[in-house]
Coordinates of C-alpha atoms in Angstrom, one line a residue:
Chain A
M1 CA 0.0 0.0 0.0
E2 CA 1.4 3.4 -0.9
K3 CA 2.0 5.7 2.0
E4 CA -0.4 8.5 2.4
S5 CA 0.6 12.0 3.6
L6 CA -0.2 12.9 7.2
D7 CA -2.7 15.4 6.0
K8 CA -4.5 12.9 3.9
L9 CA -4.6 10.4 6.8
K10 CA -6.0 13.1 9.1
E11 CA -8.7 13.8 6.6
R12 CA -9.6 10.1 6.4
A13 CA -9.7 9.9 10.2
R14 CA -12.0 12.9 10.3
R15 CA -14.3 11.3 7.7
I16 CA -14.3 8.0 9.6
R17 CA -15.3 9.8 12.8
L18 CA -18.0 11.7 11.0
Q19 CA -19.4 8.5 9.5
T20 CA -19.1 6.7 12.9
V21 CA -21.2 9.4 14.6
K22 CA -23.7 9.6 11.7
S23 CA -24.3 5.9 11.7
L24 CA -24.7 5.7 15.5
G25 CA -27.1 8.6 15.4
E26 CA -29.1 6.8 12.7
A27 CA -29.0 3.5 14.6
G28 CA -30.1 5.1 17.8
S29 CA -27.9 2.8 19.9
G30 CA -24.3 1.7 20.0
H31 CA -21.0 2.7 21.5
P32 CA -19.6 6.0 20.4
G33 CA -16.9 6.6 23.1
G34 CA -14.8 3.5 22.4
S35 CA -15.3 3.8 18.7
L36 CA -14.0 7.3 18.5
S37 CA -11.0 6.6 20.7
L38 CA -9.9 4.0 18.2
V39 CA -10.2 5.8 14.9
D40 CA -6.7 7.1 14.6
I41 CA -5.2 3.6 15.1
L42 CA -7.7 2.1 12.6
T43 CA -6.8 4.9 10.1
V44 CA -3.1 4.2 10.3
L45 CA -3.6 0.5 10.1
Y46 CA -5.9 0.5 7.1
F47 CA -4.4 3.3 5.1
Q48 CA -0.7 3.2 6.1
V49 CA 0.2 -0.2 7.3
M50 CA -1.9 -3.2 6.4
H51 CA -1.7 -5.0 3.1
I52 CA -5.3 -5.5 2.1
D53 CA -7.4 -5.6 -1.0
P54 CA -10.9 -4.3 -0.5
K55 CA -11.9 -5.9 -3.8
D56 CA -10.7 -9.3 -2.6
P57 CA -11.4 -9.3 1.2
S58 CA -10.2 -13.0 1.5
W59 CA -6.9 -12.5 -0.4
E60 CA -4.8 -15.1 1.3
D61 CA -1.7 -12.9 1.8
R62 CA -3.6 -10.0 3.4
D63 CA -2.7 -8.7 6.8
R64 CA -5.4 -9.6 9.3
F65 CA -7.2 -7.3 11.8
V66 CA -9.2 -8.5 14.8
L67 CA -11.4 -6.1 16.7
S68 CA -11.3 -7.7 20.1
K69 CA -13.2 -4.7 21.5
G70 CA -16.1 -5.5 19.2
H71 CA -18.3 -2.7 20.5
A72 CA -16.2 -0.4 18.5
A73 CA -17.8 -1.9 15.4
P74 CA -19.1 1.5 14.1
A75 CA -15.6 2.8 13.8
L76 CA -14.4 -0.4 12.1
Y77 CA -17.4 -0.3 9.6
A78 CA -16.7 3.3 8.8
T79 CA -13.0 2.5 8.2
L80 CA -13.9 -0.5 6.0
A81 CA -16.3 1.7 4.0
E82 CA -13.7 4.4 3.7
A83 CA -11.3 1.7 2.4
G84 CA -13.9 0.6 -0.1
F85 CA -15.0 -2.8 1.2
F86 CA -18.6 -1.7 0.9
P87 CA -20.5 1.5 0.0
K88 CA -20.6 4.2 2.6
E89 CA -24.4 4.5 2.3
E90 CA -24.6 1.1 3.9
L91 CA -23.3 2.6 7.2
L92 CA -26.8 3.9 7.8
T93 CA -28.1 0.4 8.0
L94 CA -26.0 -0.2 11.2
R95 CA -27.9 -2.3 13.8
K96 CA -31.0 -2.6 11.6
L97 CA -32.8 -5.8 10.8
G98 CA -31.2 -7.6 7.9
S99 CA -28.2 -5.4 7.8
R100 CA -24.7 -6.6 7.1
L101 CA -23.6 -4.3 9.8
Q102 CA -24.6 -6.0 13.0
G103 CA -24.3 -4.4 16.4
H104 CA -21.0 -6.2 16.9
P105 CA -18.8 -7.6 14.1
D106 CA -20.0 -10.7 12.2
R107 CA -17.5 -12.2 9.9
K108 CA -20.1 -14.1 8.0
R109 CA -21.9 -10.9 6.9
T110 CA -19.5 -8.1 6.5
P111 CA -16.7 -8.0 3.9
G112 CA -13.4 -7.2 5.6
V113 CA -14.4 -8.4 9.0
E114 CA -11.9 -11.1 9.9
M115 CA -13.6 -12.4 13.0
S116 CA -16.9 -12.1 14.8
T117 CA -16.3 -10.4 18.2
G118 CA -18.3 -8.6 20.8
S119 CA -17.9 -10.7 23.8
L120 CA -14.8 -9.2 25.4
G121 CA -11.6 -11.0 26.1
Q122 CA -11.7 -13.4 23.1
G123 CA -10.0 -11.6 20.3
L124 CA -6.4 -12.0 21.4
S125 CA -6.7 -15.8 21.4
V126 CA -8.2 -15.7 17.9
A127 CA -5.4 -13.4 16.7
N128 CA -2.9 -15.9 18.2
G129 CA -4.5 -18.7 16.2
I130 CA -4.3 -16.7 13.0
A131 CA -0.7 -15.8 13.7
L132 CA 0.1 -19.4 14.4
A133 CA -1.4 -20.5 11.2
G134 CA 0.6 -17.9 9.4
K135 CA 3.8 -19.3 10.8
L136 CA 2.7 -22.8 10.1
D137 CA 2.1 -21.9 6.5
G138 CA 5.2 -19.9 6.1
K139 CA 3.2 -16.8 5.3
D140 CA 4.4 -13.3 5.8
Y141 CA 1.1 -11.7 6.7
R142 CA 0.9 -9.8 9.9
V143 CA -1.9 -9.9 12.5
Y144 CA -3.2 -6.9 14.3
V145 CA -5.6 -6.9 17.2
T146 CA -7.1 -4.1 19.4
L147 CA -8.2 -4.6 23.0
G148 CA -10.0 -2.2 25.3
D149 CA -8.4 -1.4 28.6
G150 CA -11.4 -2.5 30.5
E151 CA -11.4 -5.6 28.4
C152 CA -8.1 -6.5 30.0
E153 CA -10.0 -7.4 33.2
E154 CA -11.0 -10.6 31.4
G155 CA -8.9 -13.5 32.5
Q156 CA -8.7 -14.9 28.9
V157 CA -6.7 -11.9 27.8
W158 CA -3.9 -13.0 30.1
E159 CA -4.2 -16.6 29.1
A160 CA -3.8 -15.4 25.5
A161 CA -1.0 -13.0 26.4
M162 CA 1.0 -16.0 27.7
T163 CA 0.3 -17.9 24.5
S164 CA 1.5 -15.0 22.3
V165 CA 4.8 -14.9 24.1
H166 CA 5.2 -18.7 24.6
R167 CA 4.7 -19.1 20.8
K168 CA 7.0 -16.2 20.0
L169 CA 4.4 -14.6 17.8
D170 CA 6.4 -11.7 16.4
N171 CA 4.0 -11.5 13.5
L172 CA 1.4 -10.3 16.0
T173 CA 0.9 -6.7 17.1
A174 CA -1.7 -5.9 19.7
F175 CA -3.0 -2.5 20.8
V176 CA -4.7 -1.6 24.1
D177 CA -7.0 1.4 23.4
N178 CA -6.3 2.8 26.8
N179 CA -9.1 5.3 27.2
M180 CA -9.4 4.8 30.9
L181 CA -13.2 4.4 31.0
Q182 CA -15.5 1.4 31.0
I183 CA -19.2 1.0 31.3
D184 CA -19.5 1.4 35.1
G185 CA -16.9 4.0 35.6
N186 CA -13.2 4.7 35.6
V187 CA -11.1 1.6 34.9
E188 CA -9.0 2.8 37.9
D189 CA -12.0 2.5 40.2
I190 CA -13.6 -0.6 38.7
K191 CA -10.5 -2.8 38.8
S192 CA -7.3 -1.0 38.5
L193 CA -5.0 -1.9 35.5
R194 CA -2.4 0.6 36.6
N195 CA 0.9 0.2 34.8
I196 CA -0.8 -2.0 32.2
G197 CA 2.2 -1.8 30.0
A198 CA 4.4 -3.1 32.8
R199 CA 2.0 -6.0 33.3
F200 CA 2.4 -7.1 29.6
Q201 CA 6.1 -6.5 29.8
V202 CA 6.4 -8.9 32.8
F203 CA 4.5 -11.4 30.6
G204 CA 7.3 -11.1 28.1
W205 CA 5.8 -8.7 25.5
N206 CA 7.7 -6.0 23.7
V207 CA 5.7 -3.0 25.1
I208 CA 5.5 0.4 23.5
E209 CA 3.5 3.3 25.0
I210 CA 2.3 6.0 22.7
D211 CA -0.3 8.8 22.2
G212 CA -3.0 6.9 20.4
H213 CA -4.1 10.0 18.5
N214 CA -0.7 10.9 17.2
M215 CA -0.5 9.2 13.8
P216 CA 3.2 9.4 13.3
E217 CA 3.7 7.8 16.7
I218 CA 1.2 5.0 15.9
A219 CA 3.0 4.3 12.6
A220 CA 6.4 4.4 14.2
A221 CA 5.3 2.0 17.0
I222 CA 4.1 -0.4 14.3
E223 CA 7.4 -0.2 12.5
L224 CA 9.2 -1.0 15.8
A225 CA 6.9 -4.0 16.2
K226 CA 7.7 -5.3 12.8
A227 CA 11.4 -5.0 13.5
T228 CA 11.1 -6.9 16.8
K229 CA 11.9 -10.6 16.5
G230 CA 11.0 -13.4 18.8
K231 CA 8.2 -11.7 20.7
P232 CA 4.9 -10.1 20.2
T233 CA 4.5 -6.3 20.6
M234 CA 1.8 -4.7 22.7
I235 CA 1.2 -1.0 21.9
I236 CA -0.4 0.7 24.8
A237 CA -2.2 3.6 23.1
H238 CA -3.2 6.4 25.5
T239 CA -6.4 7.7 24.0
I240 CA -9.4 9.9 24.8
K241 CA -12.8 8.2 24.9
G242 CA -15.1 10.0 22.5
K243 CA -12.2 11.7 20.8
G244 CA -13.2 14.4 18.3
V245 CA -16.7 15.2 19.6
S246 CA -16.4 17.8 22.4
Y247 CA -19.3 16.7 24.5
M248 CA -18.3 13.0 24.3
E249 CA -14.6 13.4 25.2
N250 CA -13.8 11.6 28.5
A251 CA -17.5 11.4 29.2
L252 CA -18.6 8.1 30.7
D253 CA -22.2 8.5 29.5
W254 CA -21.1 8.1 25.9
H255 CA -19.7 4.6 26.3
G256 CA -22.9 2.9 25.3
A257 CA -25.4 5.5 24.2
A258 CA -26.0 6.9 20.8
P259 CA -26.6 10.7 20.3
N260 CA -30.1 11.9 19.5
A261 CA -30.8 13.8 16.3
E262 CA -29.8 17.1 17.7
L263 CA -26.6 15.9 19.3
T264 CA -25.7 13.9 16.2
Q265 CA -26.0 17.2 14.2
K266 CA -23.9 19.0 16.7
A267 CA -21.2 16.2 16.6
M268 CA -21.3 16.2 12.8
G269 CA -21.0 19.9 12.7
E270 CA -17.9 19.8 14.9
L271 CA -16.3 17.1 12.7
E272 CA -17.2 18.8 9.5
G273 CA -15.7 22.0 10.8
D274 CA -12.6 20.4 12.0
V275 CA -10.1 22.4 10.1
R276 CA -7.2 20.4 11.5
G277 CA -8.2 17.7 8.9
Chain B
M1 CA -15.4 -62.2 25.3
A2 CA -15.7 -59.0 23.2
K3 CA -12.6 -56.9 22.8
K4 CA -12.5 -53.8 24.9
M5 CA -11.2 -50.3 24.1
A6 CA -12.0 -46.8 25.3
T7 CA -13.4 -44.4 22.7
R8 CA -10.7 -41.9 23.7
D9 CA -8.1 -44.4 22.5
A10 CA -9.9 -44.7 19.2
Y11 CA -9.9 -40.9 18.9
G12 CA -6.2 -40.7 19.6
N13 CA -5.5 -43.3 16.9
A14 CA -7.8 -41.7 14.4
L15 CA -6.0 -38.4 14.8
V16 CA -2.7 -39.9 13.9
K17 CA -4.2 -41.4 10.8
L18 CA -5.8 -38.1 9.9
G19 CA -2.5 -36.3 10.5
E20 CA -0.9 -38.5 7.8
T21 CA -3.6 -37.8 5.2
N22 CA -4.7 -34.3 5.9
R23 CA -2.1 -31.6 6.5
N24 CA -4.7 -29.1 7.5
V25 CA -5.5 -31.1 10.6
V26 CA -4.0 -29.4 13.7
V27 CA -4.6 -30.4 17.4
L28 CA -4.8 -28.3 20.5
D29 CA -4.9 -29.6 24.1
A30 CA -5.0 -28.0 27.5
D31 CA -2.5 -30.0 29.6
L32 CA -4.4 -33.2 29.3
S33 CA -2.9 -34.7 26.2
K34 CA -1.9 -37.9 27.8
S35 CA -5.5 -38.5 29.0
T36 CA -7.2 -37.3 25.9
R37 CA -4.8 -39.3 23.8
T38 CA -3.9 -36.3 21.6
S39 CA -0.3 -37.0 22.8
K40 CA 0.0 -39.6 20.0
F41 CA -0.6 -36.9 17.4
A42 CA 1.8 -34.6 19.3
E43 CA 4.6 -37.2 19.1
K44 CA 4.1 -37.7 15.4
F45 CA 3.3 -34.2 14.2
P46 CA 4.8 -31.8 16.8
E47 CA 4.6 -28.8 14.5
R48 CA 0.9 -29.2 14.2
F49 CA 0.2 -29.8 17.9
F50 CA -0.4 -26.8 20.1
Q51 CA -0.1 -27.4 23.9
M52 CA -2.1 -24.5 25.3
G53 CA -1.5 -25.2 29.0
V54 CA -4.4 -25.2 31.5
A55 CA -6.4 -22.6 29.6
E56 CA -9.4 -23.9 27.9
Q57 CA -10.9 -20.6 27.0
D58 CA -7.7 -19.5 25.2
M59 CA -7.6 -22.9 23.6
M60 CA -11.0 -22.5 22.0
G61 CA -10.2 -19.0 20.8
T62 CA -6.9 -20.1 19.3
A63 CA -8.7 -23.0 17.6
A64 CA -11.1 -20.4 16.2
G65 CA -8.2 -18.4 14.8
L66 CA -6.6 -21.4 13.2
A67 CA -9.9 -22.3 11.6
V68 CA -10.3 -18.7 10.3
S69 CA -7.0 -19.4 8.5
G70 CA -8.2 -22.6 6.9
K71 CA -6.9 -25.2 9.4
I72 CA -9.1 -28.0 10.8
P73 CA -8.4 -27.7 14.5
F74 CA -9.3 -30.5 16.9
A75 CA -9.5 -28.9 20.4
S76 CA -9.4 -31.5 23.2
S77 CA -9.9 -31.5 26.9
F78 CA -12.1 -33.3 29.4
A79 CA -15.8 -32.8 28.5
I80 CA -16.5 -30.8 31.6
F81 CA -13.8 -28.2 30.9
A82 CA -14.1 -28.1 27.2
T83 CA -17.9 -27.4 27.3
G84 CA -18.3 -25.9 30.7
R85 CA -15.3 -23.6 31.2
A86 CA -15.2 -22.6 27.6
F87 CA -18.9 -22.6 26.8
E88 CA -19.1 -18.9 25.8
Q89 CA -15.9 -19.1 23.8
I90 CA -17.4 -22.0 21.9
R91 CA -20.7 -20.2 21.5
N92 CA -19.3 -16.8 20.4
S93 CA -16.0 -17.6 18.8
I94 CA -16.8 -20.9 17.1
G95 CA -20.5 -21.5 16.9
Y96 CA -21.7 -18.0 15.9
P97 CA -19.0 -17.5 13.2
E98 CA -19.6 -21.1 12.1
L99 CA -16.0 -22.0 12.2
N100 CA -14.7 -25.4 11.3
V101 CA -13.5 -26.4 14.7
K102 CA -13.9 -29.9 16.0
I103 CA -14.3 -30.0 19.8
A104 CA -13.2 -33.5 20.8
A105 CA -13.9 -34.0 24.5
T106 CA -13.0 -37.1 26.5
H107 CA -14.0 -38.2 29.9
G108 CA -17.7 -37.6 29.3
G109 CA -20.3 -38.8 31.8
I110 CA -20.1 -40.7 35.1
S111 CA -18.0 -43.5 33.6
V112 CA -15.0 -41.2 34.5
G113 CA -15.4 -42.9 37.8
E114 CA -13.2 -42.3 40.8
D115 CA -12.3 -38.6 40.0
G116 CA -15.8 -37.8 41.1
A117 CA -18.4 -35.2 40.2
S118 CA -16.1 -32.3 39.4
H119 CA -14.7 -34.2 36.5
Q120 CA -17.8 -36.0 35.3
A121 CA -19.6 -34.0 32.6
I122 CA -23.3 -34.7 32.6
E123 CA -24.4 -31.5 31.0
D124 CA -22.0 -31.2 28.0
I125 CA -24.3 -32.6 25.4
G126 CA -27.1 -30.3 26.5
L127 CA -24.8 -27.3 26.4
M128 CA -23.5 -28.1 22.9
R129 CA -26.9 -29.0 21.5
M130 CA -28.2 -25.6 22.4
I131 CA -25.7 -23.8 20.1
P132 CA -27.2 -23.1 16.7
G133 CA -25.5 -25.1 14.0
M134 CA -23.4 -27.2 16.3
T135 CA -23.2 -30.9 15.3
V136 CA -23.2 -33.2 18.3
I137 CA -21.9 -36.8 18.2
V138 CA -21.7 -39.4 21.0
P139 CA -20.0 -42.6 19.7
A140 CA -20.8 -45.9 21.3
D141 CA -17.6 -47.8 20.8
A142 CA -14.1 -47.6 19.4
V143 CA -15.2 -48.4 15.8
E144 CA -17.9 -45.7 15.8
A145 CA -15.5 -43.2 17.5
E146 CA -13.0 -43.6 14.7
K147 CA -15.6 -43.3 12.0
A148 CA -17.1 -40.2 13.7
V149 CA -13.7 -38.5 13.7
F150 CA -13.2 -39.1 10.0
A151 CA -16.8 -38.0 9.3
A152 CA -16.3 -34.8 11.4
V153 CA -13.3 -33.8 9.3
E154 CA -15.3 -34.2 6.1
H155 CA -18.1 -32.1 7.6
Q156 CA -17.7 -28.3 7.2
G157 CA -18.6 -26.5 10.4
P158 CA -18.3 -26.9 14.2
V159 CA -18.7 -30.4 15.7
Y160 CA -18.7 -31.6 19.3
M161 CA -17.7 -35.2 19.9
R162 CA -17.9 -36.9 23.3
F163 CA -15.6 -39.7 24.1
G164 CA -15.3 -41.9 27.2
R165 CA -12.5 -42.7 29.6
S166 CA -13.2 -46.3 30.4
A167 CA -12.5 -49.3 28.2
V168 CA -15.8 -50.6 26.8
P169 CA -16.7 -53.5 24.5
V170 CA -16.3 -53.1 20.8
I171 CA -19.8 -53.5 19.4
F172 CA -19.3 -52.8 15.7
D173 CA -17.1 -54.2 13.0
D174 CA -15.4 -52.3 10.2
S175 CA -18.3 -52.7 7.9
Y176 CA -20.4 -50.5 10.2
D177 CA -21.8 -47.6 8.2
F178 CA -21.6 -44.3 10.0
K179 CA -23.2 -41.1 8.6
I180 CA -23.6 -37.9 10.7
G181 CA -27.2 -37.4 11.4
K182 CA -28.3 -40.9 10.5
A183 CA -29.5 -43.1 13.4
V184 CA -28.7 -46.8 13.2
V185 CA -31.4 -49.4 13.9
L186 CA -29.4 -52.1 15.6
K187 CA -32.3 -54.4 16.4
D188 CA -35.7 -54.4 15.0
G189 CA -38.8 -54.9 17.1
S190 CA -42.4 -54.0 17.5
D191 CA -43.4 -53.6 21.2
V192 CA -41.1 -50.8 22.3
T193 CA -38.1 -48.8 21.1
I194 CA -35.0 -48.2 23.1
V195 CA -33.1 -45.1 21.9
A196 CA -29.5 -45.0 23.2
N197 CA -26.1 -43.6 22.4
G198 CA -22.6 -43.5 23.7
L199 CA -21.7 -45.9 26.5
M200 CA -25.4 -46.7 27.0
V201 CA -25.7 -48.6 23.7
E202 CA -23.9 -51.7 25.0
P203 CA -26.2 -52.0 28.1
A204 CA -29.1 -51.4 25.8
L205 CA -28.1 -54.4 23.7
T206 CA -28.1 -56.5 26.9
A207 CA -31.5 -55.0 27.8
Y208 CA -32.8 -56.1 24.4
E209 CA -31.9 -59.7 25.3
L210 CA -33.5 -59.4 28.7
L211 CA -36.7 -58.2 27.1
K212 CA -36.5 -60.9 24.4
D213 CA -36.4 -63.5 27.2
K214 CA -39.6 -62.0 28.6
G215 CA -41.3 -62.1 25.2
I216 CA -41.0 -58.4 24.5
S217 CA -39.9 -57.4 21.0
A218 CA -37.8 -54.3 21.4
R219 CA -36.3 -52.1 18.7
L220 CA -32.9 -50.6 19.4
I221 CA -31.7 -47.5 17.8
N222 CA -28.3 -46.0 18.2
V223 CA -28.7 -42.2 17.9
H224 CA -25.0 -41.4 17.7
T225 CA -25.8 -37.9 16.4
I226 CA -27.9 -35.9 18.8
K227 CA -27.8 -33.0 16.5
P228 CA -29.0 -32.9 13.8
L229 CA -31.4 -35.5 15.2
D230 CA -32.7 -38.2 12.9
V231 CA -36.3 -37.3 13.5
E232 CA -37.6 -39.5 10.8
T233 CA -36.2 -42.7 12.2
I234 CA -37.3 -41.8 15.7
V235 CA -40.9 -40.9 14.7
S236 CA -41.2 -44.1 12.6
A237 CA -40.2 -46.0 15.7
A238 CA -42.8 -44.2 17.7
K239 CA -45.5 -45.0 15.1
E240 CA -44.5 -48.6 14.8
T241 CA -43.8 -49.5 18.4
G242 CA -45.9 -46.9 20.3
A243 CA -43.5 -46.4 23.2
I244 CA -39.9 -45.2 23.7
V245 CA -37.2 -45.6 26.3
T246 CA -34.2 -43.3 26.0
A247 CA -30.8 -44.2 27.6
E248 CA -28.0 -41.7 28.0
E249 CA -25.0 -41.1 30.1
H250 CA -26.0 -37.5 30.8
T251 CA -28.6 -35.6 32.8
V252 CA -32.0 -36.3 31.4
V253 CA -32.4 -32.5 31.3
G254 CA -31.3 -31.4 27.9
G255 CA -29.7 -34.5 26.5
L256 CA -30.8 -37.4 24.3
G257 CA -34.0 -38.0 26.2
S258 CA -35.0 -34.3 25.9
A259 CA -34.1 -34.3 22.2
V260 CA -36.2 -37.3 21.5
C261 CA -39.1 -35.9 23.5
E262 CA -38.9 -32.6 21.6
A263 CA -39.1 -34.5 18.3
L264 CA -42.0 -36.7 19.4
S265 CA -44.0 -33.9 21.0
E266 CA -44.0 -32.0 17.8
N267 CA -44.6 -35.0 15.5
Y268 CA -46.0 -38.1 17.1
P269 CA -46.3 -38.1 20.9
V270 CA -46.0 -41.5 22.6
P271 CA -45.2 -42.5 26.1
V272 CA -41.5 -42.1 26.9
R273 CA -39.3 -43.2 29.8
M274 CA -35.9 -41.7 30.2
I275 CA -32.9 -43.5 31.6
G276 CA -30.2 -41.1 32.7
I277 CA -29.0 -38.9 35.6
R278 CA -31.9 -37.3 37.4
D279 CA -31.0 -33.9 38.6
R280 CA -28.0 -35.1 40.6
F281 CA -24.3 -34.7 40.3
G282 CA -22.0 -37.7 39.9
Q283 CA -19.7 -39.0 42.6
S284 CA -16.6 -41.1 43.1
G285 CA -16.9 -44.9 42.5
S286 CA -16.1 -47.4 39.8
P287 CA -18.1 -46.9 36.6
E288 CA -19.9 -50.2 37.3
E289 CA -20.9 -49.0 40.7
L290 CA -22.0 -45.7 39.4
F291 CA -24.2 -47.1 36.7
R292 CA -25.9 -49.1 39.3
E293 CA -26.2 -46.2 41.7
Y294 CA -27.7 -44.0 39.0
E295 CA -30.1 -46.7 37.8
M296 CA -28.5 -47.0 34.3
T297 CA -27.9 -50.7 34.0
P298 CA -29.4 -53.1 31.4
E299 CA -31.9 -54.2 34.1
H300 CA -33.0 -50.6 34.6
I301 CA -33.5 -50.1 30.9
A302 CA -35.4 -53.4 30.6
E303 CA -37.6 -52.5 33.6
A304 CA -38.4 -49.1 32.1
A305 CA -39.3 -50.8 28.8
L306 CA -41.6 -53.3 30.5
D307 CA -43.2 -50.6 32.4
I308 CA -43.9 -48.4 29.4
V309 CA -45.2 -51.4 27.4
K310 CA -47.8 -51.8 30.1
K311 CA -48.6 -48.1 30.1
K312 CA -49.0 -48.2 26.4
S313 CA -51.5 -51.0 26.6
K314 CA -53.4 -49.1 29.3
L315 CA -53.6 -46.0 27.0
R316 CA -54.9 -48.1 24.2
G317 CA -57.5 -49.4 26.7

């Protein structure tokens, strides 16, 4: 994939946020906060890093992406539409009966969705399996997976974290979208994951901490991951929940509630007027 | 005396054969490979064997990832841990995405014996049967177990197979014809039908002889595949014999008996008696002692059959 300029990437991220908010407003339910916090990572992955072919979603040498924090589906769908896996108009069918865009990702329905997710804690295991198959088949594809920070309270994440290291899965790069909030409150209050990077480091991961909204930092971290041999890389991305919409930023209430028509317009106005793009 | 072999041994042997013929077959185990017999595959094909440690949930997710990538993973553990500990992983990461994972669980039922209730899965078949699209197979002997494994590989989609710990008589010979979803009428009869599977098939054969001695003509059907259920064969038996006894090494809540009753209620209701575990946990003891304690012997099956034949006659007036 040819590298895009930073300005172009920022413009894509802005459009993806806009489509994310618009589809959530239309759906009337869903998870804006953790979708918006992930957009810059998704943008770098899909438009700067991953080898993919939107015309051939099951191309066997493609890089693979697993959205372990499946509730960020609206951001993934908007990214896939931006990449051309399906028409953007389809984003307005999100969560509606018969739609290819289910509330949480469904690999059987949606072109470009590698794995069905939504129940937290399971994606890293799946990504390990894909990475193992890649090694077994002598393939060069790389596997990317994004976890939520609250998701790391699931025991299976740590079972899987041991597997990634034990199997030396250096073809695997994981992200924690570390937005510090989960449904019931601050991650710190619910069940502290303080020093989450150190925790993965002790498990044997190559850990990199970055600003998850700084695209050059995201890209540089992925390059470091690619260059790291013999162990998987965990990128702890410090993010802002609801990033890009003023009233949603760091606001707990927007974890799992969609904006009404008025607030959707307000959010879209902000994103459309975002001159930084 | 009939040759004895545990169905888990047949599974282990079948895996090795498959490993030779199908390079997409990979095997995962959660620190029980010596007991599940996947260790045989591990020795022969170490690069295709994944020891996952004591982590069944991670094992199921990893199997899902391997299946996403075109492999045919067999994920093994004891039935209680495979289906109980990892139920939701199987449901959401294997069942819902319709992935081609074969969950091959050993140590099903109370025939586990001395390890006791914590290790005796009596709910596994019910749990797996509830998952949309999941195929559920419970082989009766070593021959059927091997054929089931080969059939599972040919079948596209998730399959649950339950194998036993203890050595049991080999009932079938190599000419035995196994098709997923096709029940096998082992004995024909007209007074009552015994529907059994797994390790209850052999006691049901003995029950058939006991009934014959008492002048009762029993039909015996081996329903090795609980899902998809061979409704046609079961309903025909209901029509032709008018009464059914089910026999399973599982709680009667949700297993073979329930599946048969569901099919009959909707199609052709007849009196049914269920032999199985009745809302109790297992316990330590030898398999023989436990089958007696839980009223699952040939005598119990025959008694239930006699009872229901009487009931049937009364209903007819």
